[in-house]
Short mmCIF file of C-alpha atoms in Angstrom, two decimals:
data_model
loop_
_atom_site.label_atom_id
_atom_site.label_comp_id
_atom_site.label_asym_id
_atom_site.label_seq_id
_atom_site.Cartn_x
_atom_site.Cartn_y
_atom_site.Cartn_z
CA UNK A 300 -50.74 -1.74 15.45
CA UNK A 301 -47.12 -1.99 16.66
CA UNK A 302 -44.18 -3.08 14.50
CA UNK A 303 -40.87 -4.01 16.00
CA UNK A 304 -37.79 -3.57 13.80
CA UNK A 305 -34.30 -4.45 14.88
CA UNK A 306 -31.94 -2.15 13.15
CA UNK A 307 -28.58 -0.66 13.91
CA UNK A 308 -29.21 3.10 14.11
CA UNK A 309 -28.06 6.30 15.72
CA UNK A 310 -29.31 9.28 17.44
CA UNK A 311 -28.14 12.75 17.80
CA UNK A 312 -28.32 12.87 21.49
CA UNK A 313 -25.82 10.66 23.28
CA UNK A 314 -23.26 10.24 25.89
CA UNK A 315 -20.68 13.03 26.14
CA UNK A 316 -23.08 16.04 25.53
CA UNK A 317 -26.09 17.15 23.82
CA UNK A 318 -25.21 15.40 20.58
CA UNK A 319 -23.18 12.20 19.88
CA UNK A 320 -22.65 8.83 18.35
CA UNK A 321 -24.85 5.86 19.08
CA UNK A 322 -23.78 2.24 18.45
CA UNK A 323 -24.95 -1.28 19.11
CA UNK A 324 -28.20 -2.94 17.88
CA UNK A 325 -31.05 -0.94 19.31
CA UNK A 326 -34.73 -1.88 19.39
CA UNK A 327 -36.72 0.39 17.23
CA UNK A 328 -40.52 0.30 17.87
CA UNK A 329 -42.43 2.25 15.31
CA UNK A 330 -46.04 2.92 16.16
CA UNK A 331 -48.25 3.11 13.03
CA UNK A 332 -51.88 3.24 12.36
CA UNK A 333 -53.69 1.07 9.85
CA UNK A 334 -53.79 3.81 7.25
CA UNK A 335 -51.11 6.44 7.80
CA UNK A 336 -52.07 9.98 6.94
CA UNK A 337 -51.24 11.28 3.57
CA UNK A 338 -50.63 14.91 2.84
CA UNK A 339 -50.21 16.88 -0.23
CA UNK A 340 -46.76 18.60 -0.88
CA UNK A 341 -46.94 21.50 -3.33
CA UNK A 342 -44.00 21.74 -5.61
CA UNK A 343 -43.34 23.89 -8.53
CA UNK A 344 -44.40 21.23 -10.97
CA UNK A 345 -47.24 19.27 -9.54
CA UNK A 346 -48.46 18.20 -6.12
CA UNK A 347 -47.05 14.97 -4.78
CA UNK A 348 -48.28 13.10 -1.68
CA UNK A 349 -46.17 12.24 1.36
CA UNK A 350 -47.17 9.69 3.92
CA UNK A 351 -45.95 9.86 7.51
CA UNK A 352 -44.40 6.42 6.83
CA UNK A 353 -42.29 7.97 4.29
CA UNK A 354 -41.03 10.49 6.98
CA UNK A 355 -40.50 7.74 9.47
CA UNK A 356 -38.47 5.69 6.99
CA UNK A 357 -36.35 8.71 6.06
CA UNK A 358 -35.69 9.37 9.74
CA UNK A 359 -34.53 5.80 10.23
CA UNK A 360 -32.22 6.14 7.22
CA UNK A 361 -30.64 9.41 8.76
CA UNK A 362 -30.18 7.54 12.02
CA UNK A 363 -28.32 4.79 10.21
CA UNK A 364 -26.05 7.36 8.54
CA UNK A 365 -25.55 8.99 11.86
CA UNK A 366 -24.32 5.77 13.33
CA UNK A 367 -21.45 5.64 10.97
CA UNK A 368 -20.64 9.21 11.79
CA UNK A 369 -20.18 8.30 15.53
CA UNK A 370 -17.71 5.62 14.43
CA UNK A 371 -15.92 7.62 11.86
CA UNK A 372 -16.53 11.36 12.57
CA UNK A 373 -13.78 12.44 10.17
CA UNK A 374 -15.81 11.14 7.18
CA UNK A 375 -19.31 12.04 8.32
CA UNK A 376 -21.44 13.15 5.30
CA UNK A 377 -23.13 16.05 7.35
CA UNK A 378 -24.69 17.56 4.16
CA UNK A 379 -26.53 14.14 3.71
CA UNK A 380 -28.02 14.36 7.26
CA UNK A 381 -28.97 18.00 7.75
CA UNK A 382 -30.17 20.93 5.69
CA UNK A 383 -27.22 23.13 4.88
CA UNK A 384 -27.40 26.29 6.84
CA UNK A 385 -29.70 24.94 9.58
CA UNK A 386 -28.88 24.78 13.28
CA UNK A 387 -28.64 20.97 13.04
CA UNK A 388 -26.11 21.24 10.21
CA UNK A 389 -23.93 23.59 12.08
CA UNK A 390 -24.06 21.48 15.25
CA UNK A 391 -23.14 18.35 13.44
CA UNK A 392 -20.17 20.02 11.55
CA UNK A 393 -18.88 21.36 14.91
CA UNK A 394 -19.40 18.04 16.68
CA UNK A 395 -17.78 15.89 14.04
CA UNK A 396 -14.82 18.33 13.79
CA UNK A 397 -14.29 18.17 17.47
CA UNK A 398 -14.52 14.45 17.65
CA UNK A 399 -12.28 13.77 14.74
CA UNK A 400 -9.60 16.11 16.06
CA UNK A 401 -9.81 14.54 19.57
CA UNK A 402 -10.09 11.02 18.50
CA UNK A 403 -13.39 10.44 20.14
CA UNK A 404 -15.59 7.62 18.64
CA UNK A 405 -18.42 5.43 19.60
CA UNK A 406 -17.45 1.91 20.75
CA UNK A 407 -19.34 -1.21 20.18
CA UNK A 408 -20.30 -1.31 23.81
CA UNK A 409 -23.86 0.00 24.84
CA UNK A 410 -26.69 0.77 22.52
CA UNK A 411 -29.44 3.17 21.55
CA UNK A 412 -33.06 2.19 21.69
CA UNK A 413 -35.61 4.46 20.31
CA UNK A 414 -39.32 4.49 19.45
CA UNK A 415 -41.03 6.85 17.09
CA UNK A 416 -44.08 8.04 19.04
CA UNK A 417 -45.32 10.61 16.55
CA UNK A 418 -44.73 11.79 13.01
CA UNK A 419 -46.57 14.72 11.43
CA UNK A 420 -46.16 16.23 8.03
CA UNK A 421 -47.10 19.70 6.98
CA UNK A 422 -46.15 20.39 3.36
CA UNK A 423 -42.31 20.10 3.12
CA UNK A 424 -41.89 20.20 6.91
CA UNK A 425 -42.07 17.32 9.35
CA UNK A 426 -41.92 16.74 13.05
CA UNK A 427 -40.95 13.46 14.48
CA UNK A 428 -41.16 12.77 18.17
CA UNK A 429 -39.10 9.93 19.64
CA UNK A 430 -38.37 8.38 22.93
CA UNK A 431 -34.81 7.11 23.25
CA UNK A 432 -32.41 5.57 25.79
CA UNK A 433 -28.78 5.62 25.06
CA UNK A 434 -25.88 3.97 27.02
CA UNK A 435 -23.34 3.98 24.22
CA UNK A 436 -19.70 3.98 25.51
CA UNK A 437 -17.69 6.75 23.94
CA UNK A 438 -13.87 6.08 23.71
CA UNK A 439 -10.93 8.40 23.26
CA UNK A 440 -7.64 6.64 22.32
CA UNK A 441 -8.96 3.27 23.46
CA UNK A 442 -9.87 4.60 26.95
CA UNK A 443 -13.45 5.07 28.16
CA UNK A 444 -14.43 8.89 27.54
CA UNK A 445 -18.00 8.66 28.57
CA UNK A 446 -20.18 5.76 29.64
CA UNK A 447 -23.16 7.61 31.08
CA UNK A 448 -26.81 6.78 30.30
CA UNK A 449 -29.20 9.22 28.74
CA UNK A 450 -33.00 8.87 28.15
CA UNK A 451 -35.10 11.48 26.46
CA UNK A 452 -38.14 12.39 24.58
CA UNK A 453 -36.85 14.46 21.45
CA UNK A 454 -38.76 16.36 18.91
CA UNK A 455 -36.91 16.46 15.40
CA UNK A 456 -37.75 18.96 12.71
CA UNK A 457 -37.12 17.68 9.11
CA UNK A 458 -37.38 19.46 5.88
CA UNK A 459 -37.97 18.03 2.45
CA UNK A 460 -35.09 18.81 0.06
CA UNK A 461 -34.33 18.01 -3.55
CA UNK A 462 -32.42 14.88 -2.24
CA UNK A 463 -34.90 13.85 0.30
CA UNK A 464 -35.86 14.43 3.93
CA UNK A 465 -33.18 15.87 6.14
CA UNK A 466 -32.92 17.14 9.79
CA UNK A 467 -33.11 20.88 10.34
CA UNK A 468 -33.35 21.05 14.16
CA UNK A 469 -34.07 19.14 17.39
CA UNK A 470 -35.05 19.80 20.93
CA UNK A 471 -35.45 17.81 24.15
CA UNK A 472 -38.94 17.64 25.43
CA UNK A 473 -37.82 15.75 28.48
CA UNK A 474 -34.41 14.30 29.44
CA UNK A 475 -32.91 12.27 32.43
CA UNK A 476 -29.67 10.60 33.21
CA UNK A 477 -31.33 8.77 36.06
CA UNK A 478 -33.46 6.07 34.34
CA UNK A 479 -35.40 5.06 31.19
CA UNK A 480 -38.20 7.41 30.29
CA UNK A 481 -39.22 5.09 27.42
CA UNK A 482 -39.95 2.06 29.64
CA UNK A 483 -38.06 -0.24 27.25
CA UNK A 484 -38.12 -3.85 28.45
CA UNK A 485 -35.09 -6.22 28.24
#
């Protein structure tokens, strides 16, 4: 069963480098089965159960927060997005610092469309695979800084923390600046 959600979200890969801000009103197409898998997460108190839908919802929440970071890099709550000490956290801190200092922000031109193709949970670690296409226009002092297009299959690692699921790493599975790997329509 396919469920289409229209949300404003943000990705970590974008115009202007390996990470960046995403704006617009992207199409989010989440592919879900009739009964999503449920896995046990062992904690120091008692086991609790995590559904892949919970991880996908957390991923979408992180993407929404990341959208605001692209628009306001100087106030980005990186600790809410990524596990402190992880490669993702370091990368986001560095990116937001450079963007804030340089005045680089995501404009309202362009958009990110992504689809969650797979979500797997193994205890307190999850892997989410997305296909995304991003043509967000990045600006610097009102002038176009980057208006390129990027399309990629991305694998995201997430960890369950005391405050919920957060990103810990990401990697390209495939990437192009020459077209739409995801075959989005419209």
